[in-house]
């Protein structure tokens, strides 16, 4: 999200936060006017002028201060007070920004277009150009309107051609970086924007540019350098350095996108705790919901699948109701992934309908085809995606790993070996721990398929590598593959490894693979614990909720303690009742006291 005009009082984030918290109780937009005189007169103010009853400066100050601290409703109300009686461009601009955060992108565009026209009439070309750049991006990302996006970008270019060099030209360079067709061009423009930002001391531009530079470098294959840029930007935005929360949102989105391209799933999990701490410290309860799909990505990285599911459902409703396209990854693709994990294949297929070409949907689509005994169809999907990207970058490694699975399922060991060799080459050049783990697992799978003695040691190494990275789901999946290899060789520890894989997969909500592990245990003569009273059936967040139920907390108190919404707590409690086969809160509390301890 482009940072818009700064709050007119020029307050830094932390200072404004303290000021708002200290003074909000006495902040009013409406001027105090005398009571009506007898006969309908007024005292001191001519009531025929509606602007006379409004303290415009006070309303603007309240509105921009509310934007800075994330109080979107208060910002909307303050700016709307002015807009109701005037076309003041600052108020229109602020109202548009507030509406964007309140998930009304159509209203945001309408009001910011009016603000653009107002600044243009005033001959404030730089401010008009900044809004034009925002409109260009919004038309491209939300509405998919390439013509409108090009038109607004061209308008910004023309307006800034007559403006003295400064920060505004840096924002133009940033827009050029995002529109660039190749990573090297994007990096060049982002570096130019960063240089301008440092010179102009524009912290918002600096952090936007730093994140975009990192994304471009990751896309070009310079992973360590690019991710270091993004880590730096994340450190700054979570310290309260920028003046706009739009900067926070944009850098977080860029982090997730860059990590997906880099095949780095541990970095979002590491930042997740920092993000939640920032939101909690600054009392920004809705802050992480700036993009529900990105928010869901943070939840999944932290192992909170249930919360991710709720966010994605809400995101899908938002898009459907507004008739918009997704800004980046479509929530339907992410929901399909979760449904596949849960073994709910028919529902996953429904979510994928119409999004099969979405890059984010490839993993779910491949899993569906493999589960239905269609390895050749799965391989074709993977090859189509691999043809669309650079196969020598880390982002290709997870796709190649799935290709190994598909080839082996089709009996094509040689084809699997070719894909595994490509993963190893990527691992050698990229120096990424996760890619190295993927390469070892692929070699282990092939060795197991060939019946070679080294398969078990390779698969143990893969399990250890994933565990060292803290990737719980990948660790559990690799452990299941190890258990299958041990069972094939009649190793005595096969039941123990299979049992641990079963417990891990069940606790993570990976029902489909947990069933596979349970079937393996039965073949090994081991009875699996099943039924709703198995504590392992609860997710990590459900255990957190259950513990607090055991302490006697209400849903509202649990929501406050865990920093989630009361509605989300209700969903967790309902799932806990179902999984534990209890019907009342007292039964769940008793279970918590007996089985979870202090």
Coordinates of C-alpha atoms in Angstrom, one line a residue:
X1 CA 0.0 0.0 0.0
X2 CA 1.4 3.4 -1.0
X3 CA 2.0 5.7 1.9
X4 CA -0.2 8.8 1.4
X5 CA 0.3 12.3 2.5
X6 CA 1.7 12.5 6.0
X7 CA -0.4 13.6 9.0
X8 CA -0.6 17.4 8.7
X9 CA 0.9 17.9 12.2
X10 CA 3.9 15.8 11.1
X11 CA 4.0 13.7 14.3
X12 CA 6.2 10.6 14.5
X13 CA 4.5 7.3 15.2
X14 CA 5.5 6.8 18.9
X15 CA 4.9 10.5 19.8
X16 CA 1.5 10.6 18.2
X17 CA 0.5 7.4 19.9
X18 CA 1.3 8.9 23.3
X19 CA -0.4 12.1 22.4
X20 CA -3.6 10.4 21.2
X21 CA -3.8 8.2 24.2
X22 CA -3.4 11.2 26.5
X23 CA -5.7 13.6 24.8
X24 CA -8.4 11.6 23.0
X25 CA -10.9 12.1 25.8
X26 CA -11.1 15.8 25.1
X27 CA -11.0 15.8 21.3
X28 CA -13.9 17.2 19.4
X29 CA -14.5 18.4 15.9
X30 CA -17.6 20.5 16.4
X31 CA -17.2 24.0 17.5
X32 CA -19.1 25.1 20.6
X33 CA -21.7 27.6 19.5
X34 CA -24.3 29.3 21.6
X35 CA -27.8 28.0 22.0
X36 CA -30.5 29.3 19.6
X37 CA -32.0 32.6 20.5
X38 CA -35.7 33.1 20.8
X39 CA -37.2 33.5 17.4
X40 CA -34.6 31.1 15.8
X41 CA -31.6 33.4 15.9
X42 CA -28.0 32.2 16.7
X43 CA -25.3 33.5 18.9
X44 CA -22.1 34.5 17.4
X45 CA -22.2 32.2 14.3
X46 CA -24.2 32.5 11.1
X47 CA -25.8 29.0 11.0
X48 CA -26.6 29.3 7.3
X49 CA -23.0 28.3 6.7
X50 CA -22.6 24.6 7.7
X51 CA -18.8 24.9 7.8
X52 CA -19.2 27.4 10.6
X53 CA -20.2 24.6 13.0
X54 CA -17.0 22.6 12.2
X55 CA -13.5 23.1 13.4
X56 CA -11.8 21.9 10.2
X57 CA -8.3 22.0 11.6
X58 CA -9.4 20.0 14.7
X59 CA -11.2 17.4 12.6
X60 CA -8.2 17.0 10.3
X61 CA -5.9 16.6 13.2
X62 CA -8.1 14.0 14.9
X63 CA -8.5 12.1 11.6
X64 CA -4.8 11.9 10.8
X65 CA -3.9 11.1 14.4
X66 CA -6.4 8.2 14.3
X67 CA -4.9 7.0 11.1
X68 CA -1.4 6.9 12.6
X69 CA -2.5 4.7 15.5
X70 CA -4.9 2.5 13.5
X71 CA -8.2 3.7 14.8
X72 CA -9.9 3.5 11.4
X73 CA -13.5 4.1 12.5
X74 CA -12.5 7.3 14.4
X75 CA -10.5 8.5 11.4
X76 CA -13.5 7.8 9.1
X77 CA -15.9 9.7 11.3
X78 CA -13.5 12.7 11.7
X79 CA -12.9 13.1 8.0
X80 CA -16.6 12.4 7.1
X81 CA -17.6 15.3 9.3
X82 CA -15.8 17.6 6.9
X83 CA -16.6 15.8 3.7
X84 CA -20.4 16.0 4.5
X85 CA -20.2 19.7 4.0
X86 CA -17.1 20.4 1.9
X87 CA -14.8 19.0 -0.8
X88 CA -11.7 19.7 1.3
X89 CA -9.1 17.5 -0.5
X90 CA -7.2 16.6 2.7
X91 CA -10.4 15.3 4.3
X92 CA -11.3 13.4 1.1
X93 CA -7.8 11.9 1.0
X94 CA -7.9 10.9 4.7
X95 CA -11.4 9.4 4.3
X96 CA -10.3 7.3 1.4
X97 CA -7.4 6.0 3.4
X98 CA -9.6 5.1 6.3
X99 CA -12.1 3.3 4.1
X100 CA -9.3 1.3 2.5
X101 CA -8.4 -0.1 6.0
X102 CA -12.1 -0.7 6.7
X103 CA -12.2 -3.0 3.5
X104 CA -14.2 -0.6 1.3
X105 CA -11.8 -0.3 -1.6
X106 CA -14.5 1.1 -3.9
X107 CA -15.2 3.9 -1.4
X108 CA -11.5 4.5 -1.0
X109 CA -10.9 4.9 -4.7
X110 CA -13.9 7.3 -5.1
X111 CA -12.8 9.6 -2.3
X112 CA -9.2 9.6 -3.3
X113 CA -10.1 10.4 -6.9
X114 CA -12.0 13.4 -5.6
X115 CA -9.0 14.3 -3.4
X116 CA -6.7 14.1 -6.5
X117 CA -9.0 16.5 -8.4
X118 CA -9.0 18.9 -5.4
X119 CA -5.2 19.0 -5.1
X120 CA -4.9 19.3 -8.9
X121 CA -7.2 22.4 -8.9
X122 CA -5.0 23.9 -6.1
X123 CA -2.0 23.2 -8.3
X124 CA -0.5 21.0 -5.6
X125 CA 1.0 18.7 -8.2
X126 CA 3.2 16.6 -5.9
X127 CA 0.2 15.6 -3.7
X128 CA -2.0 15.0 -6.7
X129 CA 0.8 12.8 -8.2
X130 CA 1.2 10.8 -5.0
X131 CA -2.5 9.9 -5.1
X132 CA -2.3 9.1 -8.8
X133 CA 0.4 6.5 -8.1
X134 CA -1.8 5.0 -5.4
X135 CA -4.8 4.8 -7.7
X136 CA -2.6 3.2 -10.4
X137 CA -1.6 0.5 -8.0
X138 CA -5.1 0.0 -6.7
X139 CA -6.7 -0.3 -10.1
X140 CA -4.1 -2.9 -11.1
X141 CA -4.1 -5.1 -7.9
X142 CA -7.8 -4.9 -6.8
X143 CA -9.8 -4.4 -10.0
X144 CA -7.5 -5.9 -12.6
X145 CA -8.0 -2.8 -14.7
X146 CA -4.7 -2.5 -16.6
X147 CA -5.9 0.5 -18.7
X148 CA -6.9 2.6 -15.7
X149 CA -3.6 1.6 -13.9
X150 CA -1.5 2.7 -16.9
X151 CA -3.5 5.9 -17.2
X152 CA -3.0 7.0 -13.6
X153 CA 0.7 6.1 -13.7
X154 CA 1.1 8.2 -16.8
X155 CA -0.7 11.1 -15.1
X156 CA 1.7 10.9 -12.2
X157 CA 4.7 10.9 -14.5
X158 CA 3.4 14.0 -16.3
X159 CA 2.6 15.9 -13.1
X160 CA 6.0 15.2 -11.5
X161 CA 7.9 16.2 -14.6
X162 CA 7.4 19.9 -13.5
X163 CA 8.0 19.3 -9.8
X164 CA 11.5 19.9 -8.3
X165 CA 13.4 16.7 -7.4
X166 CA 12.6 15.3 -4.0
X167 CA 10.7 12.6 -2.1
X168 CA 7.9 12.5 -4.6
X169 CA 10.2 11.4 -7.4
X170 CA 11.3 8.6 -5.1
X171 CA 7.7 7.3 -4.9
X172 CA 7.6 7.4 -8.7
X173 CA 10.7 5.3 -8.8
X174 CA 9.1 2.8 -6.4
X175 CA 6.1 2.6 -8.7
X176 CA 8.4 1.9 -11.6
X177 CA 10.1 -0.8 -9.6
X178 CA 6.8 -2.6 -9.0
X179 CA 5.8 -2.3 -12.6
X180 CA 9.1 -3.6 -14.0
X181 CA 9.0 -6.7 -16.2
X182 CA 12.2 -8.2 -14.8
X183 CA 13.9 -8.5 -11.4
X184 CA 17.0 -6.6 -12.4
X185 CA 15.0 -3.5 -13.6
X186 CA 12.9 -3.7 -10.5
X187 CA 16.0 -3.7 -8.3
X188 CA 17.5 -0.7 -10.2
X189 CA 14.4 1.4 -9.7
X190 CA 14.0 0.3 -6.1
X191 CA 17.6 1.3 -5.3
X192 CA 17.0 4.7 -6.9
X193 CA 13.9 5.1 -4.7
X194 CA 16.0 4.1 -1.7
X195 CA 18.7 6.7 -2.5
X196 CA 16.0 9.4 -2.8
X197 CA 14.4 8.4 0.5
X198 CA 17.7 8.5 2.4
X199 CA 18.5 11.9 0.9
X200 CA 15.0 13.3 1.7
X201 CA 14.8 11.5 5.1
X202 CA 11.5 10.0 4.2
X203 CA 11.3 6.9 6.4
X204 CA 8.1 5.5 4.8
X205 CA 9.6 5.7 1.3
X206 CA 12.9 4.2 2.6
X207 CA 11.2 1.1 4.1
X208 CA 8.9 0.6 1.1
X209 CA 11.9 0.8 -1.2
X210 CA 14.1 -1.4 1.0
X211 CA 11.4 -4.1 1.0
X212 CA 10.9 -3.8 -2.8
X213 CA 14.6 -4.0 -3.3
X214 CA 14.8 -7.1 -1.2
X215 CA 11.9 -8.7 -3.2
X216 CA 13.6 -7.9 -6.5
X217 CA 16.9 -9.4 -5.3
X218 CA 15.2 -12.6 -4.1
X219 CA 13.5 -12.8 -7.5
X220 CA 16.9 -12.5 -9.2
X221 CA 18.3 -15.3 -7.1
X222 CA 20.3 -13.2 -4.6
X223 CA 18.4 -14.7 -1.7
X224 CA 20.6 -13.8 1.3
X225 CA 21.0 -10.2 0.2
X226 CA 17.4 -9.8 -0.6
X227 CA 16.0 -11.3 2.6
X228 CA 18.5 -9.3 4.6
X229 CA 16.9 -6.1 3.1
X230 CA 13.5 -7.3 4.0
X231 CA 14.5 -8.2 7.6
X232 CA 15.9 -4.7 8.0
X233 CA 12.6 -3.2 6.7
X234 CA 10.6 -5.5 9.1
X235 CA 12.8 -4.5 12.1
X236 CA 12.1 -0.8 11.3
X237 CA 8.4 -1.1 10.8
X238 CA 7.8 -3.1 14.0
X239 CA 9.7 -0.6 16.0
X240 CA 7.3 2.2 15.0
X241 CA 9.7 4.0 12.8
X242 CA 7.4 4.8 9.9
X243 CA 4.7 7.5 10.1
X244 CA 2.1 5.4 8.3
X245 CA 0.6 2.0 9.1
X246 CA 0.3 1.5 5.4
X247 CA 4.0 1.0 5.4
X248 CA 3.7 -1.7 8.0
X249 CA 1.1 -3.5 5.9
X250 CA 3.1 -3.3 2.7
X251 CA 6.4 -4.5 4.2
X252 CA 4.6 -7.5 5.9
X253 CA 3.0 -8.4 2.5
X254 CA 6.4 -8.2 0.8
X255 CA 8.0 -10.4 3.5
X256 CA 5.5 -13.2 2.8
X257 CA 5.8 -12.9 -0.9
X258 CA 9.6 -12.9 -0.9
X259 CA 9.7 -15.9 1.5
X260 CA 7.4 -17.8 -0.8
X261 CA 9.6 -17.1 -3.8
X262 CA 12.7 -18.0 -1.7
X263 CA 11.2 -21.2 -0.4
X264 CA 11.8 -19.9 3.1
X265 CA 8.9 -21.0 5.3
X266 CA 10.7 -20.5 8.7
X267 CA 11.3 -16.7 8.4
X268 CA 7.5 -15.8 8.5
X269 CA 7.2 -18.0 11.6
X270 CA 10.1 -16.2 13.2
X271 CA 8.6 -12.8 12.5
X272 CA 5.1 -13.9 13.5
X273 CA 5.8 -13.5 17.2
X274 CA 7.3 -10.0 16.6
X275 CA 4.3 -8.9 14.6
X276 CA 1.9 -10.1 17.3
X277 CA 4.0 -8.4 20.0
X278 CA 3.9 -5.1 18.0
X279 CA 0.2 -5.2 17.6
X280 CA -0.3 -6.1 21.3
X281 CA 2.1 -3.4 22.5
X282 CA 0.5 -0.7 20.5
X283 CA -3.1 -1.9 21.1
X284 CA -3.8 -2.5 17.4
X285 CA -6.2 -5.4 17.7
X286 CA -7.2 -5.4 14.0
X287 CA -3.8 -4.5 12.6
X288 CA -2.7 -7.9 11.5
X289 CA -6.0 -8.2 9.5
X290 CA -4.9 -5.6 6.9
X291 CA -4.8 -8.5 4.5
X292 CA -6.7 -11.6 5.7
X293 CA -4.8 -13.9 3.3
X294 CA -1.4 -12.6 4.5
X295 CA -2.7 -12.8 8.1
X296 CA -3.7 -16.4 7.5
X297 CA -0.2 -17.1 6.2
X298 CA 1.2 -15.9 9.5
X299 CA -1.2 -18.2 11.4
X300 CA -0.3 -21.2 9.3
X301 CA 3.4 -20.5 9.8
X302 CA 2.8 -20.5 13.6
X303 CA 0.8 -23.7 13.5
X304 CA -2.6 -22.0 14.1
X305 CA -4.5 -23.6 11.2
X306 CA -8.0 -23.0 12.7
X307 CA -7.4 -19.3 12.9
X308 CA -6.0 -19.3 9.4
X309 CA -9.1 -21.0 8.2
X310 CA -11.4 -18.3 9.8
X311 CA -9.3 -15.5 8.2
X312 CA -9.4 -17.1 4.8
X313 CA -13.2 -17.7 4.9
X314 CA -13.6 -14.0 5.8
X315 CA -11.3 -12.9 3.0
X316 CA -13.2 -15.0 0.5
X317 CA -16.5 -13.4 1.6
X318 CA -15.0 -9.9 1.3
X319 CA -13.8 -10.5 -2.3
X320 CA -17.0 -12.2 -3.4
X321 CA -19.2 -9.5 -1.9
X322 CA -17.1 -6.7 -3.5
X323 CA -16.6 -8.4 -6.8
X324 CA -12.8 -7.9 -6.5
X325 CA -9.7 -9.9 -7.4
X326 CA -7.2 -10.9 -4.9
X327 CA -4.2 -8.5 -4.4
X328 CA -1.7 -11.4 -4.3
X329 CA -2.6 -15.0 -3.4
X330 CA -6.3 -15.8 -3.7
X331 CA -7.8 -17.1 -0.4
X332 CA -9.5 -19.9 -2.2
X333 CA -6.1 -21.4 -3.1
X334 CA -5.0 -21.2 0.6
X335 CA -8.3 -22.8 1.8
X336 CA -7.8 -25.6 -0.7
X337 CA -4.4 -26.3 0.8
X338 CA -6.0 -26.6 4.3
X339 CA -8.8 -28.8 3.1
X340 CA -6.3 -31.1 1.5
X341 CA -4.5 -31.3 4.8
X342 CA -7.7 -32.2 6.5
X343 CA -8.5 -34.9 3.8
X344 CA -11.6 -33.0 2.7
X345 CA -10.9 -33.5 -1.0
X346 CA -14.3 -32.6 -2.4
X347 CA -14.3 -29.3 -0.7
X348 CA -10.7 -28.6 -1.8
X349 CA -11.8 -29.3 -5.4
X350 CA -14.6 -26.8 -5.0
X351 CA -12.2 -24.1 -3.7
X352 CA -9.8 -24.8 -6.6
X353 CA -12.5 -24.5 -9.3
X354 CA -11.5 -21.4 -11.3
X355 CA -8.1 -21.0 -9.6
X356 CA -6.3 -24.0 -10.9
X357 CA -3.8 -21.7 -12.7
X358 CA -3.1 -19.7 -9.6
X359 CA 0.6 -20.5 -8.6
X360 CA -0.5 -20.7 -5.0
X361 CA -2.9 -23.5 -5.8
X362 CA -0.4 -25.9 -7.4
X363 CA 0.4 -27.8 -4.2
X364 CA -3.2 -28.5 -3.4
X365 CA -4.0 -29.5 -7.0
X366 CA -1.1 -31.9 -7.1
X367 CA -2.0 -33.5 -3.8
X368 CA -5.6 -34.0 -5.0
X369 CA -4.4 -35.8 -8.2
X370 CA -1.9 -38.0 -6.3
X371 CA -4.6 -38.9 -3.8
X372 CA -6.9 -39.9 -6.6
X373 CA -4.3 -42.1 -8.3
X374 CA -3.5 -39.6 -11.1
X375 CA 0.3 -39.1 -10.9
X376 CA 0.7 -38.3 -14.6
X377 CA -1.9 -35.5 -14.3
X378 CA 0.0 -34.2 -11.2
X379 CA 3.3 -34.3 -13.1
X380 CA 1.8 -32.3 -16.0
X381 CA 0.6 -29.6 -13.6
X382 CA 4.0 -29.3 -12.0
X383 CA 5.8 -29.2 -15.4
X384 CA 3.5 -26.4 -16.5
X385 CA 4.4 -24.4 -13.4
X386 CA 8.1 -25.1 -13.7
X387 CA 8.0 -23.9 -17.3
X388 CA 6.7 -20.5 -16.1
X389 CA 9.5 -19.9 -13.6
X390 CA 13.3 -20.0 -13.3
X391 CA 14.1 -23.6 -12.5
X392 CA 17.5 -22.7 -11.0
X393 CA 16.1 -20.7 -8.1
X394 CA 15.0 -21.9 -4.7
X395 CA 11.3 -21.3 -5.5
X396 CA 11.6 -24.2 -7.9
X397 CA 12.8 -26.7 -5.2
X398 CA 9.4 -27.4 -3.6
X399 CA 7.8 -28.0 -7.1
X400 CA 10.6 -30.3 -8.1
X401 CA 10.2 -32.2 -4.8
X402 CA 6.5 -32.8 -5.6
X403 CA 7.6 -33.9 -9.1
X404 CA 9.8 -36.5 -7.5
X405 CA 6.7 -37.8 -5.6
X406 CA 4.6 -37.8 -8.8
X407 CA 7.3 -39.6 -10.8
X408 CA 7.7 -42.3 -8.1
X409 CA 4.0 -42.8 -7.9
X410 CA 4.0 -43.4 -11.6
X411 CA 6.8 -45.8 -11.4
X412 CA 9.2 -43.4 -13.2
X413 CA 12.3 -43.7 -11.0
X414 CA 14.6 -42.1 -13.7
X415 CA 12.3 -39.1 -14.0
X416 CA 12.3 -38.7 -10.3
X417 CA 16.1 -38.9 -10.2
X418 CA 16.4 -36.1 -12.8
X419 CA 14.2 -33.9 -10.7
X420 CA 16.2 -34.7 -7.5
X421 CA 19.5 -33.8 -9.2
X422 CA 18.1 -30.4 -10.1
X423 CA 17.1 -29.9 -6.4
X424 CA 20.6 -30.8 -5.3
X425 CA 22.1 -28.2 -7.7
X426 CA 19.8 -25.5 -6.4
X427 CA 20.8 -26.5 -2.8
X428 CA 24.5 -26.2 -3.7
X429 CA 24.2 -22.7 -5.2
X430 CA 21.5 -21.2 -2.9
X431 CA 22.9 -22.2 0.5
X432 CA 19.4 -22.5 2.0
X433 CA 18.9 -24.9 4.8
X434 CA 15.3 -25.7 3.7
X435 CA 16.3 -26.5 0.2
X436 CA 19.1 -28.8 1.5
X437 CA 16.5 -30.6 3.5
X438 CA 14.2 -30.9 0.5
X439 CA 17.2 -32.4 -1.5
X440 CA 18.0 -35.0 1.1
X441 CA 14.4 -36.0 1.4
X442 CA 14.1 -36.4 -2.4
X443 CA 17.2 -38.6 -2.4
X444 CA 15.8 -40.7 0.4
X445 CA 12.5 -41.2 -1.3
X446 CA 14.2 -42.5 -4.5
X447 CA 16.5 -44.8 -2.5
X448 CA 13.5 -46.2 -0.7
X449 CA 11.7 -46.8 -4.0
X450 CA 14.8 -48.6 -5.3
X451 CA 15.1 -50.7 -2.1
X452 CA 18.6 -49.4 -1.4
X453 CA 20.2 -49.7 2.1
X454 CA 21.0 -46.0 2.4
X455 CA 17.4 -44.8 2.2
X456 CA 16.8 -45.0 6.0
X457 CA 19.9 -42.9 6.9
X458 CA 19.0 -40.3 4.2
X459 CA 15.4 -40.1 5.5
X460 CA 16.6 -39.7 9.1
X461 CA 18.8 -36.9 8.0
X462 CA 15.9 -35.2 6.3
X463 CA 13.8 -35.5 9.5
X464 CA 16.6 -34.0 11.6
X465 CA 17.1 -31.1 9.1
X466 CA 13.4 -30.2 9.1
X467 CA 13.2 -30.5 12.9
X468 CA 16.3 -28.2 13.3
X469 CA 14.4 -25.6 11.2
X470 CA 11.3 -25.8 13.4
X471 CA 9.2 -26.9 10.4
X472 CA 6.7 -29.1 12.3
X473 CA 4.5 -30.2 9.4
X474 CA 7.5 -30.9 7.1
X475 CA 9.2 -32.8 10.0
X476 CA 6.1 -35.0 10.5
X477 CA 5.7 -35.7 6.8
X478 CA 9.4 -36.7 6.5
X479 CA 9.0 -38.9 9.6
X480 CA 6.1 -40.7 8.0
X481 CA 8.2 -41.4 4.9
X482 CA 11.0 -42.7 7.2
X483 CA 8.5 -45.0 9.0
X484 CA 7.3 -46.4 5.7
X485 CA 11.0 -47.2 4.7
X486 CA 11.6 -48.8 8.1
X487 CA 8.5 -50.9 7.8
X488 CA 9.6 -52.1 4.3
X489 CA 12.9 -53.2 5.8
X490 CA 11.2 -54.8 8.8
X491 CA 13.2 -52.6 11.2
X492 CA 12.2 -53.0 14.8
X493 CA 11.8 -49.3 15.5
X494 CA 9.2 -48.9 12.6
X495 CA 6.2 -48.9 15.0
X496 CA 7.7 -46.3 17.3
X497 CA 8.6 -43.9 14.4
X498 CA 5.2 -44.5 12.8
X499 CA 3.5 -43.8 16.1
X500 CA 5.3 -40.5 16.5
X501 CA 4.5 -39.5 13.0
X502 CA 0.8 -40.3 13.6
X503 CA 0.7 -38.2 16.8
X504 CA 2.5 -35.2 15.1
X505 CA 0.3 -35.2 12.0
X506 CA -2.9 -35.6 14.1
X507 CA -2.0 -32.7 16.4
X508 CA -1.2 -30.5 13.3
X509 CA -4.6 -31.2 11.8
X510 CA -3.1 -33.1 8.8
X511 CA -5.9 -35.6 8.9
X512 CA -5.2 -37.2 5.5
X513 CA -1.6 -38.0 6.3
X514 CA -2.5 -39.0 9.9
X515 CA -4.9 -41.6 8.5
X516 CA -2.0 -42.8 6.3
X517 CA 0.2 -43.2 9.4
X518 CA -2.6 -44.9 11.3
X519 CA -3.0 -47.4 8.4
X520 CA 0.7 -48.1 8.6
X521 CA 0.5 -48.7 12.3
X522 CA -2.3 -51.2 11.8
X523 CA -0.2 -53.1 9.2
X524 CA 2.5 -53.2 11.8
X525 CA 0.1 -54.7 14.3
X526 CA -0.3 -51.6 16.5
X527 CA -3.6 -50.3 17.7
X528 CA -3.9 -46.6 17.2
X529 CA -5.4 -44.4 19.8
X530 CA -8.5 -42.9 18.2
X531 CA -11.7 -41.3 19.3
X532 CA -12.5 -37.8 20.4
X533 CA -10.8 -37.9 23.7
X534 CA -7.3 -38.1 22.3
X535 CA -5.6 -34.9 23.4
X536 CA -3.4 -35.1 20.4
X537 CA -6.4 -34.3 18.2
X538 CA -6.3 -30.7 19.5
X539 CA -4.3 -28.0 17.7
X540 CA -1.8 -26.0 19.6
X541 CA -4.2 -23.0 19.9
X542 CA -7.0 -25.3 21.0
X543 CA -4.8 -26.5 23.8
X544 CA -4.1 -22.9 24.7
X545 CA -7.9 -22.2 24.9
X546 CA -8.5 -25.4 26.8
X547 CA -5.9 -24.4 29.4
X548 CA -7.6 -21.1 30.0
X549 CA -11.0 -22.8 30.2
X550 CA -9.4 -24.9 33.0
X551 CA -8.6 -21.6 34.7
X552 CA -12.2 -20.6 34.6
X553 CA -11.8 -17.7 32.2
X554 CA -14.8 -16.5 30.1
X555 CA -14.6 -16.4 26.3
X556 CA -14.0 -12.6 26.4
X557 CA -11.2 -13.1 28.9
X558 CA -9.6 -15.8 26.8
X559 CA -9.8 -13.6 23.7
X560 CA -8.0 -10.8 25.5
X561 CA -5.4 -13.1 26.9
X562 CA -4.6 -14.8 23.5
X563 CA -5.2 -11.6 21.5
X564 CA -7.8 -13.1 19.3
X565 CA -11.5 -12.2 18.7
X566 CA -14.2 -13.6 21.0
X567 CA -15.8 -15.1 17.8
X568 CA -12.6 -17.0 17.2
X569 CA -12.7 -18.3 20.8
X570 CA -16.2 -19.5 20.2
X571 CA -15.0 -21.5 17.2
X572 CA -12.2 -23.0 19.2
X573 CA -14.4 -24.0 22.1
X574 CA -16.9 -25.6 19.7
X575 CA -14.1 -27.7 18.1
X576 CA -12.8 -28.6 21.6
X577 CA -16.2 -29.9 22.6
X578 CA -16.5 -32.0 19.4
X579 CA -12.9 -33.4 19.6
X580 CA -13.1 -34.2 23.3
X581 CA -16.7 -35.5 23.1
X582 CA -17.9 -33.1 25.9
X583 CA -21.1 -31.2 26.0
X584 CA -20.6 -28.5 28.7
X585 CA -18.0 -26.0 29.7
X586 CA -17.6 -27.7 33.1
X587 CA -16.8 -31.0 31.4
X588 CA -14.1 -29.3 29.2
X589 CA -12.7 -27.6 32.4
X590 CA -12.6 -30.9 34.2
X591 CA -10.7 -32.5 31.3
X592 CA -8.2 -29.6 31.3
X593 CA -7.6 -29.9 35.0
X594 CA -7.1 -33.7 34.8
X595 CA -4.9 -33.9 31.6
X596 CA -3.1 -30.6 31.0
X597 CA -1.7 -29.9 34.4
X598 CA -0.7 -26.4 35.5

